[in-house]
Amino acid sequence: MKLQSLVGIAVVAMGFMVTIASCDKEAITTKPQIRFKSASSTHVPLNVGLSITLEFSDKEGDLRSPVHVIKASSSWCEEASYADSALWPMPGIPGTKNTDGELEIIFDANAGLVRRQCDATDTLETVIFKFVLVDEAGNVSDTAFSPPITVEK
């Protein structure tokens, strides 16, 4: 599988929902934490979007960097414009220490899921999304993985 970085977010429609809650100081570490919580579906029909909810925590309250999203796909196109990763801007999270909450990433039905047929027989792909956080101090979270999701194209 070939992975390319997409530095800008051109046409991708996305949304975030952030809920902030206080947490036990012992449970939150210096390294930001991110965990997959849920997906709106594990089979995404044509012209339907996808919503993924992640849980996060941050001890220092310095999450300002984008959420790194990597799309690992069973399809692979050799075209240079085929984008399989992106940076989603972090929503305005208060810089409160010992913060945790949820992020919802909404992939638009077409542009957000990058439904690109490599040839006429390429009508389905199995995707695993990977998510990583980096805080302002440069601490990198572990990678959170979605379950395999089938996307019609």
Short mmCIF file of C-alpha atoms in Angstrom, two decimals, residues 63 78 113 116:
data_model
loop_
_atom_site.label_atom_id
_atom_site.label_comp_id
_atom_site.label_asym_id
_atom_site.label_seq_id
_atom_site.Cartn_x
_atom_site.Cartn_y
_atom_site.Cartn_z
CA LEU A 63 -3.37 19.97 21.85
CA GLU A 78 -0.83 4.91 -9.22
CA LEU A 113 -13.80 9.46 1.77
CA ARG A 116 -11.63 7.02 -6.43
#
